[in-house]
Amino acid sequence: MKANLYAVLMLASSLHAVPAGAQENIGTVQSPLISPIVVTEQQQEQLGLLQMTAGGRGCSASLLTNSWAISAAHCLRADAMRSPNTVQLNGNWGANAQLGNADYIYRSWGLDYPGVMYDFALIHLQNPMRVNGSTTGYVRELSELSLADMKNVNVAVYGRGMNVLAVKNGNNFMASSGDNQFRSFVFTVNRTEPNLFWYPAGPNGEMVGGGDSGGPSFEMTRGVPRIAGVHASCHADCLEGKSCPADDQWTWISKIDECGDAPVGYIRTAIQDLTRQMWNPALAVQTLQVRHTEAQVRKEMMLGRLDSLPWDYVRRAAMMACQNRGFDFGFFDGNAQEGVSYQVRCVNASAARWFDAVPADMVRINDRFATIAQTRWAQGARAANDICRNREPASVGGLFTGHEFKTSPSGGFADQRNGVFCFNHSHARWFDATQGELAAQGTPIGDLNATGWAVAGRAANEYCKRKFYPSGGFFNGHQLNDRRGIVCIGKNTVMSDRINVGESFGAARAQAATGGKPSVAAITQADLDSLAARGAGIAAQDPLSVELRERAAEGAAKRGFDIGMAATEGQTQDGPGKKRVRDALSPAEQEGFDVALSFSLQRNANAARAAVGAAIARSDNEVAEARAREPDVFYWLGFDIASGIFGDPAAGAQGNTQTGPGSLGIRNALSPAAQRGFNASVALHLGRKYR
C-alpha cells in the first residue's frame, strides 16, 4: 500500500492560481487548475481527499482519521464555527461516495480576525467516514518537519478546481474554467515565512489556487505520505485588460507565480491533542481542559504557572482558546496541571453579551483606570461590573475580555475602549459569600485587592460548585466587611447529594403545606428532559463515556444514561439527591442511569489520573494493546487510572514504583472490571524502568 500511495503522489500534473499581483487567500471561490491528469476516485479515498460542499467557501480538505479532517481556517466563517452542522464534507469516491456533516470545529483564526496565526482548521464529523470499508483505523500521519526543515523538500500538492487559466487571443478574452476534479503536482519548497512555506509554479505553469484551498500537501521523508501543510495563499497576475476584484478573484487569473501552505509540522502535537478533545459551541457554558501544547498554534496562548501570569494576558489566552472552538468568550478559572492542561470556562452568546465599552461607558464607572495592563484584577472586575450594569441593568455581572484599544499611548481614561462580557440572569447568579464560608471550604480569602487572580478564581470556582453551579464562577471585585461578591455561571443543577429544592426544581413547587418551609419537590418530566439534554453534552467530553453511550440501547436506556451523566457531573459519591432522580425513571431508564452513575463516580474520583493514563495509551502502542485486551469500558478506565499512578513520569504520571495503601485503596474502590484493568496496568508498568 505504501508503494501505491507513493505512486499516487508522484503521478500528477497540476492545480491552481490567484489574483493580481499581491498575496491572497485562495478559498473564496473555485479557481484555475492546469493539468489534464485527474486523481482517481480510489486514490482520493486512499488519501482521504474531500470537498467542502456546504457551510464553507468551496474549499478542499482531507481526512486525518475517520472522524477528523483538516482544512484551511479561511475556508470557514464565524457562523460555521457557531453552527458546525452547516459544514458538509463530500468524499467523491465512486461506489464509496459519502457526505459528512461537522459537529464541532477548531479554527486557528477564532471567530473573526486572522492575525498571524496558522491558517488551518480541524473539522470533526458527526459520523466517521468509511475508508477501505471501515469506519475505524484510518490514520494519516502528520509531518514532523519544522518550518525551517521544509526548505528544498518535495511536496505533492492536491486540490480541486479549474484546469484552464484565463487567456487573451487577439481581441478575444477567455475566462478561467474547470471541471471540479482533484489534481496534483509535485513542487519543491524554495522559501519559508513565519507561518507559510512557499513553492514556485511548475515548468508548465502548474500551481494551486482557489478551490484548492485547505487541500493537503504531502512530504515523503519517511517513505510514507505525511501531511506537511494545507493550501493557504498565492501570488498571481490578473489577465491584462481585465480586473480581479476581491469578490471575483479567479475569473481572469492568467498566471500564478507561487503558492504557500500553512505548515503542520511545528503544530503537530497541538493538532494531535486537539483531536482528542470534544466540545459543543451550542452549550451556553462548557468547561474544557486546554492542553499546554495549544500554545503552538499561537505564542500568545503560552501559559505555565498561572498564578504568576497577569490576569489580562490569561484572559486574552482564554478568549483565543474558546473562540477557536466556536464560543464567544472564555476565562481560565485558576485550576490547572501546570505544563499539561488548564481549565477554561467557554461561553456562547446565549449566556452573555459582548460590548466594546467606548469612552462614554468608561467615564461612568467608579473604578477608573489608565490601562488594563496596570490594573489589578479586582479593580478590573468592579469596572466591568459597572459597565454591564450601566449597559444592561438586568445583567448579573461581567468580565473584561483583556482586549483594549487606545488612540495614543498617553491617552487619558476617556481615550480607551475595552471589551467586556456581560452575563444575563438566565445563566448567572450573584452571591454574597462570607469569609467564613470561603475559609470553611478550604480557600480563605482576605482583601480581594491583595489576592492573586488565580487564587481567587479557584476559591470562586469551589464556592459555586457547592452552590450547585458546576460551571464555576468568578469574584466580581466587590467586598464589604466579611462579604465578597461572587457570580456563579451556567445553570443550577442536581449535582449534589444535599437537596436544595428551591435551586434545583423551582421554589414554587418546593413549598410545604405547613409553614411554607421547603420540601422535596416532585421531579417533573421537564426536569428529566433538561438533565437528559445536558447529560448528552457531558458524555461527549470523554472518549470512554462516548463509548459507553454508544453501547447503550437506543431509547429509554440511552436517555437514562444521559440523565445519569448530568446528575453525577463532578460528583464522587452516591447519595439521596441522585436516588431521587433515579426513582423518577422507568426501569429501562434506570438501567442506563446506573451505568452512567457507576462510571462517573469512579472516573470523577480519579479524573486527573485517568486523563494522564488515557494520554499515555494514545502515545504508547504497548500500553494501548494491553489496555484493549478486554472490551469492557470499565476495564479501560481502571487501566488508565493505574497508568496515571504507575506510568512514565515523563508522560505526566506519578511514577510510583510499588503498590501501597494509597494505590490499593484507589483500586479497591473500583468496580470488578475496573480492578482487573487496574491490576493489568500495574503489572505492565512495574515491569518497565522509567527512571
XYZ file of C-alpha atoms in Angstrom:
691
model
C 0.000 0.000 0.000
C 2.835 2.423 0.779
C 4.293 1.932 -2.675
C 0.932 2.574 -4.308
C 0.430 5.767 -2.331
C 3.878 6.952 -3.317
C 2.955 6.382 -6.943
C -0.169 8.460 -6.413
C 1.924 11.311 -5.034
C 4.290 11.306 -7.981
C 1.574 10.889 -10.620
C 0.286 14.302 -11.041
C 0.441 17.354 -13.095
C -1.263 20.434 -11.746
C -3.522 22.535 -9.572
C -4.484 26.258 -9.229
C -3.930 30.071 -9.274
C -4.570 33.565 -7.646
C -5.355 37.323 -8.078
C -3.456 40.266 -9.294
C -0.018 40.973 -8.078
C -0.408 40.515 -4.324
C -0.739 37.744 -1.802
C -4.313 36.486 -1.482
C -6.131 33.734 0.344
C -7.346 31.169 -2.094
C -10.612 29.789 -0.807
C -13.340 32.293 -1.588
C -14.171 30.879 -5.000
C -13.203 27.991 -7.223
C -10.055 28.570 -9.173
C -7.843 27.520 -12.055
C -6.033 24.236 -12.432
C -3.971 23.415 -15.409
C -3.386 19.693 -15.514
C -5.093 17.097 -17.690
C -4.275 14.366 -15.134
C -7.064 13.692 -12.657
C -6.653 11.857 -9.344
C -8.773 8.695 -9.455
C -11.625 8.036 -7.030
C -9.664 5.190 -5.483
C -6.630 7.415 -4.969
C -8.839 10.099 -3.438
C -10.140 7.566 -0.920
C -6.649 6.306 -0.081
C -5.508 9.857 0.655
C -8.789 10.942 2.279
C -9.343 13.834 -0.160
C -12.588 15.741 0.478
C -14.574 18.630 -0.938
C -16.343 21.161 1.287
C -19.791 21.372 -0.285
C -21.769 23.370 2.281
C -21.135 25.863 5.053
C -17.657 26.745 3.832
C -16.223 28.544 0.817
C -15.835 25.952 -1.907
C -12.645 24.506 -0.449
C -10.843 21.192 -0.232
C -9.997 19.154 2.875
C -8.500 15.797 3.809
C -9.024 13.180 6.498
C -6.687 12.819 9.446
C -8.761 9.978 10.899
C -12.184 8.553 10.066
C -13.738 11.310 12.206
C -11.362 14.274 11.793
C -10.496 16.333 8.714
C -8.080 19.205 8.223
C -8.617 22.241 6.010
C -7.742 25.960 5.979
C -9.044 28.463 8.528
C -10.045 30.929 5.813
C -12.374 28.301 4.355
C -14.766 28.698 7.300
C -16.817 31.635 8.507
C -17.734 32.574 12.080
C -21.316 31.359 11.591
C -19.996 27.932 10.615
C -17.989 27.822 13.839
C -21.098 28.565 15.893
C -23.262 26.155 13.858
C -20.846 23.462 12.675
C -23.609 21.156 11.417
C -23.917 23.501 8.422
C -20.461 22.407 7.236
C -20.558 19.394 4.927
C -17.652 17.383 3.531
C -18.022 15.251 0.443
C -15.905 12.234 -0.403
C -16.363 11.730 -4.166
C -15.074 8.185 -4.003
C -17.163 6.374 -6.566
C -19.071 3.462 -5.042
C -17.885 4.590 -1.613
C -19.031 8.207 -2.080
C -20.365 9.769 1.119
C -21.263 13.022 2.817
C -20.420 14.035 6.361
C -21.606 16.941 8.492
C -19.481 18.514 11.195
C -20.426 18.665 14.861
C -17.519 20.758 16.127
C -14.665 22.699 14.558
C -11.342 24.154 15.633
C -10.340 27.222 13.612
C -6.958 28.804 14.293
C -8.313 32.223 13.357
C -11.005 32.145 16.000
C -14.320 33.729 15.039
C -13.087 36.792 13.208
C -9.595 38.203 12.844
C -6.852 36.047 11.267
C -3.835 37.983 12.512
C -0.666 35.950 12.049
C -1.991 32.580 13.189
C -1.501 29.416 11.196
C -4.178 29.092 8.513
C -5.626 25.702 9.447
C -8.890 24.267 10.748
C -9.853 20.886 12.207
C -13.323 19.546 11.445
C -14.886 16.748 13.482
C -17.570 14.717 11.727
C -20.831 13.675 13.350
C -20.331 10.179 11.964
C -16.999 8.670 10.916
C -16.347 8.245 7.213
C -15.874 4.781 5.821
C -12.425 4.320 4.283
C -11.435 0.997 2.730
C -14.683 -0.471 4.045
C -14.175 0.533 7.688
C -15.183 3.474 9.891
C -12.169 2.889 12.152
C -8.436 2.543 11.736
C -7.743 5.316 9.221
C -4.856 7.499 10.440
C -2.990 9.946 8.243
C 0.418 10.828 9.650
C 1.456 14.443 10.121
C 4.903 15.627 9.143
C 7.443 16.093 11.912
C 9.484 18.576 9.876
C 9.852 22.049 11.308
C 9.095 25.023 9.100
C 12.831 25.619 8.589
C 13.297 21.971 7.605
C 10.736 22.314 4.807
C 13.202 24.244 2.634
C 14.056 22.196 -0.522
C 11.618 19.421 0.418
C 9.447 17.979 -2.367
C 5.720 18.195 -1.617
C 2.920 16.528 -3.532
C 0.110 19.056 -3.618
C -3.555 18.061 -4.034
C -6.666 20.116 -4.707
C -9.665 20.525 -6.975
C -10.839 23.414 -9.088
C -10.355 24.852 -12.563
C -7.905 23.405 -15.049
C -7.674 26.263 -17.589
C -6.367 29.758 -16.809
C -7.627 32.950 -18.443
C -6.089 33.858 -21.807
C -6.366 36.567 -24.472
C -6.420 35.740 -28.191
C -6.284 38.937 -30.162
C -9.350 40.832 -29.084
C -10.982 37.773 -27.534
C -10.834 37.057 -23.809
C -11.308 33.538 -22.444
C -12.064 33.248 -18.698
C -10.671 30.597 -16.410
C -12.668 27.366 -16.351
C -12.596 23.994 -14.667
C -14.275 20.653 -14.084
C -14.150 20.370 -10.261
C -11.781 17.393 -10.350
C -8.939 16.613 -7.940
C -5.478 17.030 -9.439
C -1.942 17.015 -8.092
C 1.608 18.082 -8.785
C 4.960 17.702 -7.013
C 6.655 21.015 -6.131
C 9.878 21.857 -4.337
C 9.683 24.282 -1.416
C 12.016 27.188 -2.120
C 11.377 29.597 0.751
C 9.617 29.943 4.105
C 7.927 32.692 6.094
C 6.889 32.561 9.775
C 3.594 30.813 9.011
C 3.925 29.540 5.424
C 6.197 27.516 3.192
C 6.229 28.530 -0.490
C 6.796 26.747 -3.791
C 7.013 28.218 -7.315
C 4.898 27.255 -10.288
C 5.844 24.156 -12.251
C 7.562 24.242 -15.652
C 4.230 24.443 -17.486
C 2.557 26.816 -15.040
C 1.220 24.135 -12.699
C 0.043 25.604 -9.390
C -2.671 25.637 -6.738
C -5.467 28.176 -6.374
C -8.949 28.966 -5.067
C -10.909 25.723 -4.946
C -7.745 24.004 -3.769
C -7.703 25.980 -0.502
C -7.489 23.696 2.509
C -6.296 20.775 0.402
C -3.242 18.854 1.605
C 0.371 18.768 0.604
C 2.319 15.612 1.428
C 6.017 15.005 2.046
C 7.721 11.609 1.827
C 10.847 11.902 4.003
C 9.790 8.820 5.994
C 8.732 6.796 2.947
C 5.008 7.314 3.616
C 2.859 10.304 2.647
C 2.642 12.614 5.641
C 0.613 15.825 5.573
C 3.069 18.723 5.531
C 0.624 21.607 5.079
C -2.711 22.916 3.833
C -3.063 25.334 0.919
C -3.385 28.870 2.201
C -2.195 31.649 -0.124
C -0.794 32.517 -3.565
C 0.738 35.301 -5.643
C -0.770 35.648 -9.113
C -1.383 38.002 -12.035
C -4.655 39.168 -13.487
C -5.114 38.966 -17.265
C -4.100 42.218 -18.948
C -7.164 44.282 -19.743
C -9.262 42.632 -17.015
C -9.695 43.170 -13.271
C -9.709 40.646 -10.440
C -11.635 42.259 -7.559
C -11.974 40.672 -4.126
C -15.462 39.387 -4.880
C -14.347 37.741 -8.150
C -10.690 36.897 -7.794
C -10.331 33.968 -10.131
C -12.265 34.542 -13.316
C -9.445 36.422 -15.049
C -6.303 34.997 -13.451
C -3.745 34.295 -16.152
C -0.607 33.362 -14.226
C 0.311 32.038 -10.782
C 3.861 32.718 -9.634
C 3.937 30.862 -6.326
C 1.710 29.492 -3.582
C 2.161 28.920 0.131
C 0.895 26.285 2.544
C 0.281 26.566 6.278
C 2.702 24.046 7.832
C 1.526 21.371 10.270
C 4.909 20.001 11.383
C 5.536 22.618 14.059
C 1.959 22.420 15.399
C 1.732 18.650 15.052
C 1.486 17.939 18.794
C -1.182 20.607 19.249
C -3.236 19.116 16.409
C -2.965 15.635 17.882
C -4.061 16.883 21.310
C -6.952 18.858 19.824
C -8.265 15.788 18.016
C -8.543 14.024 21.383
C -10.926 16.676 22.708
C -14.658 17.248 22.353
C -16.746 20.386 22.720
C -20.134 21.782 21.779
C -20.390 25.503 20.895
C -24.188 25.259 21.224
C -23.813 24.951 25.008
C -24.251 28.225 26.877
C -21.313 27.351 29.149
C -18.874 24.477 28.779
C -15.876 23.514 30.868
C -12.846 22.385 28.864
C -9.246 21.438 29.507
C -6.874 23.408 27.261
C -3.681 21.476 26.674
C -0.336 23.201 27.112
C 0.572 22.276 23.537
C -2.118 24.576 22.144
C 0.360 27.439 22.510
C 1.981 26.032 19.370
C -0.977 27.496 17.460
C -0.158 30.962 18.757
C 2.530 32.003 21.235
C 0.115 34.384 22.990
C -1.586 31.284 24.370
C 1.551 30.131 26.194
C 0.714 29.545 29.843
C 2.608 27.716 32.586
C 2.446 28.901 36.184
C -0.941 30.608 36.090
C -0.525 32.268 39.479
C 2.429 34.285 38.160
C 0.797 35.490 34.921
C -1.069 38.812 34.508
C -4.840 38.364 34.554
C -5.371 40.337 31.328
C -2.863 38.155 29.428
C -4.542 34.976 30.683
C -7.983 36.358 29.797
C -6.889 37.002 26.217
C -5.439 33.493 26.007
C -8.733 32.020 27.230
C -10.620 34.087 24.671
C -8.476 32.641 21.893
C -8.897 29.074 23.112
C -12.685 29.393 23.331
C -13.206 31.384 20.138
C -11.067 28.897 18.229
C -13.722 26.345 19.237
C -16.714 28.455 18.192
C -17.569 30.038 21.565
C -17.806 33.791 22.056
C -15.940 34.235 25.329
C -13.945 32.371 27.943
C -11.855 32.636 31.081
C -9.422 30.393 32.932
C -10.594 29.661 36.476
C -7.171 29.107 38.048
C -7.357 25.303 38.131
C -4.547 23.693 36.176
C -1.985 20.952 35.914
C 0.841 23.301 35.044
C 2.612 22.428 31.844
C -0.115 19.922 30.963
C -3.614 21.437 30.919
C -5.618 24.436 32.122
C -9.321 24.561 32.960
C -11.282 27.096 30.941
C -14.950 28.088 31.011
C -16.176 28.782 27.468
C -19.349 30.802 26.956
C -21.599 31.464 23.973
C -23.841 34.420 23.201
C -26.918 32.884 24.860
C -25.258 33.318 28.282
C -23.645 36.701 27.855
C -23.319 39.649 25.536
C -20.120 41.261 24.290
C -19.754 45.032 24.381
C -16.890 47.204 23.262
C -17.032 49.761 26.054
C -16.418 53.179 24.500
C -15.278 56.404 26.199
C -18.873 57.257 27.088
C -19.054 53.984 29.049
C -15.663 54.394 30.672
C -16.394 57.790 32.232
C -19.462 56.366 34.029
C -17.694 53.715 36.075
C -16.382 54.185 39.607
C -13.117 52.222 39.420
C -11.429 54.132 36.629
C -8.040 53.019 35.385
C -5.412 54.169 32.903
C -4.893 50.843 31.157
C -5.747 47.214 31.810
C -2.081 46.236 31.886
C -1.600 48.372 35.020
C -4.847 47.399 36.714
C -5.314 44.693 39.337
C -7.913 42.087 38.526
C -10.303 43.085 41.361
C -10.419 46.693 40.202
C -10.985 45.491 36.648
C -13.772 43.200 37.865
C -15.555 46.092 39.571
C -15.163 48.251 36.482
C -16.590 45.508 34.242
C -19.469 45.072 36.658
C -20.235 48.816 36.451
C -20.144 48.804 32.651
C -22.514 45.841 32.475
C -24.928 47.373 34.973
C -24.983 50.638 33.031
C -25.306 48.983 29.624
C -27.788 46.294 30.655
C -29.371 46.916 34.069
C -30.629 43.313 34.155
C -27.143 41.824 33.795
C -25.727 39.913 36.761
C -22.093 40.857 36.258
C -19.339 40.849 33.718
C -15.692 40.296 32.876
C -13.245 42.209 30.733
C -12.007 40.296 27.702
C -8.471 41.608 28.194
C -8.572 43.470 24.881
C -8.067 47.229 24.914
C -7.627 49.960 22.318
C -6.194 53.440 22.732
C -5.664 56.044 20.035
C -2.377 57.056 21.687
C -0.236 55.553 24.478
C -0.573 58.735 26.528
C -4.324 58.984 26.030
C -6.421 59.642 29.119
C -9.100 57.497 30.688
C -11.766 58.567 28.192
C -9.473 57.639 25.308
C -9.721 53.879 25.861
C -12.034 51.171 24.625
C -12.320 47.858 26.427
C -14.066 44.607 25.582
C -16.454 43.367 28.252
C -18.749 40.341 28.501
C -21.970 40.817 30.481
C -23.767 37.733 31.851
C -27.561 37.560 31.816
C -29.918 36.333 34.550
C -30.736 33.092 32.763
C -27.134 31.881 33.023
C -25.679 33.584 36.094
C -26.439 34.472 39.717
C -24.787 36.822 42.197
C -23.968 35.517 45.692
C -22.539 37.344 48.688
C -20.059 34.831 50.072
C -18.808 35.326 53.622
C -15.182 34.932 54.607
C -16.310 32.174 56.951
C -17.849 30.212 54.075
C -14.754 30.634 51.956
C -12.454 29.550 54.774
C -14.646 26.544 55.594
C -14.295 25.232 52.034
C -10.519 25.417 52.319
C -9.990 28.603 50.285
C -9.707 31.534 52.718
C -9.895 34.921 51.021
C -8.894 38.247 52.562
C -8.734 41.576 50.733
C -9.553 40.938 47.072
C -7.308 43.817 46.043
C -4.332 41.975 47.533
C -5.279 38.488 46.311
C -3.941 36.872 43.150
C -6.454 36.299 40.371
C -5.789 32.538 40.164
C -6.171 32.057 43.936
C -9.444 33.971 43.774
C -10.527 32.008 40.702
C -10.102 28.677 42.454
C -11.983 29.915 45.513
C -14.906 31.231 43.454
C -14.996 28.002 41.474
C -15.228 25.898 44.651
C -17.902 28.163 46.127
C -20.070 27.935 43.010
C -19.739 24.146 42.849
C -21.037 23.983 46.419
C -23.960 26.159 45.333
C -24.744 23.583 42.619
C -23.242 25.591 39.762
C -20.764 23.113 38.249
C -19.639 25.659 35.633
C -17.985 27.698 38.373
C -17.848 31.451 38.570
C -15.768 34.496 39.481
C -15.392 37.225 42.084
C -16.879 40.499 40.870
C -14.395 42.539 42.907
C -16.944 43.938 45.372
C -16.375 43.429 49.090
C -17.896 44.810 52.263
C -16.824 43.752 55.734
C -16.689 39.948 55.561
C -18.714 39.616 52.352
C -17.277 39.006 48.889
C -19.353 39.177 45.697
C -19.277 36.050 43.520
C -21.069 35.492 40.203
C -21.813 31.822 39.512
C -22.418 30.996 35.857
C -24.350 28.334 33.996
C -27.401 26.551 35.342
C -28.046 25.348 38.853
C -28.318 21.570 38.638
C -28.944 18.434 40.654
C -25.243 17.922 41.183
C -25.117 17.353 44.921
C -26.442 14.885 47.425
C -27.557 17.838 49.507
C -31.103 18.676 48.392
C -31.650 22.318 47.540
C -35.094 22.188 46.020
C -35.575 25.900 45.601
C -32.467 25.963 43.425
C -32.912 22.646 41.690
C -36.550 22.298 40.785
C -38.165 25.679 41.339
C -39.218 27.357 44.573
C -42.905 27.404 43.672
C -43.031 23.620 43.705
C -40.896 23.383 46.823
C -43.143 24.933 49.469
C -44.626 22.642 52.072
C -48.226 22.932 53.064
C -47.253 23.709 56.646
C -45.312 26.820 57.424
C -44.102 27.409 53.894
C -40.870 25.513 54.550
C -39.011 23.920 51.657
C -39.809 20.302 50.991
C -38.661 17.781 48.428
C -40.404 18.728 45.190
C -41.518 16.129 42.709
C -39.177 15.729 39.785
C -41.109 16.520 36.641
C -40.656 15.255 33.106
C -39.371 18.691 32.165
C -36.648 18.331 34.806
C -35.634 14.965 33.366
C -35.688 16.322 29.819
C -33.328 19.099 30.879
C -30.976 16.638 32.563
C -31.004 14.348 29.524
C -30.093 17.190 27.182
C -27.282 18.289 29.434
C -26.032 14.766 30.023
C -25.623 14.060 26.311
C -23.231 17.000 26.081
C -21.342 15.903 29.191
C -20.954 12.372 27.817
C -19.434 13.771 24.619
C -16.488 15.226 26.556
C -14.807 11.900 27.389
C -13.977 9.105 24.915
C -14.907 6.437 27.463
C -18.331 7.920 28.206
C -18.819 8.338 24.452
C -18.168 4.608 24.052
C -20.497 3.690 26.930
C -23.245 5.864 25.490
C -22.838 4.247 22.075
C -23.274 0.818 23.677
C -26.480 1.806 25.460
C -29.639 0.635 23.728
C -31.444 3.364 21.811
C -34.424 4.847 23.582
C -35.011 4.610 27.311
C -31.644 3.129 28.307
C -29.692 5.823 26.447
C -31.932 8.536 27.880
C -31.309 7.137 31.356
C -27.586 7.144 30.685
C -27.704 10.816 29.691
C -29.695 11.706 32.813
C -27.175 9.818 34.926
C -24.268 11.709 33.354
C -25.888 15.048 34.210
C -26.874 14.021 37.747
C -23.337 12.897 38.550
C -21.242 15.582 36.856
C -18.371 16.478 39.167
C -19.565 14.042 41.858
C -17.558 11.281 43.531
C -20.159 9.704 45.836
C -23.715 8.441 45.572
C -26.467 9.793 47.785
C -30.121 10.764 48.193
C -30.049 13.502 45.545
C -29.146 11.045 42.829
C -31.503 8.428 44.245
C -34.405 10.863 43.860
C -33.574 11.299 40.201
C -33.227 7.532 39.681
C -36.544 6.823 41.385
C -38.279 9.122 38.893
C -37.133 6.949 35.971
C -38.621 3.897 34.301
C -36.851 0.523 34.821
C -35.233 0.738 31.373
C -34.030 4.283 32.064
C -32.685 3.193 35.448
C -30.514 0.608 33.701
C -28.741 3.305 31.696
C -28.666 5.624 34.718
C -26.855 3.012 36.803
C -24.134 2.574 34.166
C -23.556 6.328 33.996
C -23.598 6.628 37.782
C -21.015 3.894 38.286
C -18.755 5.214 35.554
C -18.936 8.879 36.568
C -18.302 8.332 40.265
C -15.245 6.183 39.564
C -13.887 8.481 36.875
C -14.547 11.711 38.770
C -12.751 10.397 41.840
C -9.701 9.745 39.660
C -10.151 12.256 36.844
C -6.582 13.587 36.644
C -5.005 10.110 36.807
C -7.426 8.716 34.215
C -6.717 11.596 31.814
C -2.956 11.078 32.079
C -3.363 7.313 31.653
C -5.534 7.703 28.573
C -2.959 10.060 27.036
C -0.214 7.506 27.702
C -2.259 4.806 25.951
C -2.654 7.037 22.903
C 1.096 7.549 22.602
C 2.391 4.099 23.627
C 1.400 1.133 21.452
C 2.317 -1.482 24.061
C 0.158 0.217 26.668
C -2.680 0.592 24.153
C -2.581 -3.100 23.252
C -2.590 -4.208 26.895
C -5.442 -1.815 27.657
C -7.537 -3.265 24.822
C -7.241 -6.882 25.942
C -10.715 -6.695 27.446
C -13.548 -4.870 25.650
C -15.111 -3.618 28.893
C -15.012 0.194 29.156
C -14.671 -0.062 32.935
C -11.563 -2.222 32.389
C -10.133 0.594 30.260
C -10.964 3.128 32.959
C -9.201 1.106 35.655
C -6.236 0.593 33.347
C -5.983 4.347 32.699
C -6.188 5.208 36.403
C -3.309 2.844 37.197
C -1.296 4.207 34.256
C -1.694 7.664 35.754
C -0.195 6.344 39.001
C 2.461 3.875 37.839
C 3.206 5.100 34.301
C 6.121 7.080 32.973
C 6.545 10.329 34.965
C 7.923 11.935 31.808
C 4.436 11.465 30.337
C 2.766 13.110 33.336
C 2.189 10.030 35.526
C 3.039 9.889 39.230
C 5.675 7.245 38.526
C 5.012 5.088 41.617
C 7.390 2.128 41.731
C 5.377 -0.135 44.055
C 1.868 -0.594 45.338
C 0.891 0.613 48.780
C -2.124 1.520 50.915
C -2.888 4.582 48.802
C -2.935 2.951 45.377
C -4.609 -0.195 46.698
C -7.299 1.918 48.302
C -7.956 3.545 44.930
C -8.130 0.122 43.281
C -10.447 -1.351 45.908
C -12.953 1.468 45.393
C -13.349 0.490 41.732
C -15.803 -1.936 40.127
C -14.609 -5.525 39.468
C -13.896 -4.876 35.771
C -12.040 -1.655 36.583
C -9.998 -3.509 39.204
C -8.949 -6.063 36.602
C -7.806 -3.278 34.312
C -6.022 -1.576 37.196
C -4.128 -4.785 38.067
C -3.116 -5.392 34.439
C -1.827 -1.836 34.135
C 0.168 -2.093 37.363
C 1.820 -5.323 36.160
C 2.775 -3.717 32.840
C 4.226 -0.503 34.238
C 6.085 -2.084 37.165
C 7.760 -4.367 34.624
C 9.321 -1.323 32.992
C 12.045 1.076 34.089
C 11.114 4.727 33.742
C 13.843 6.386 35.781
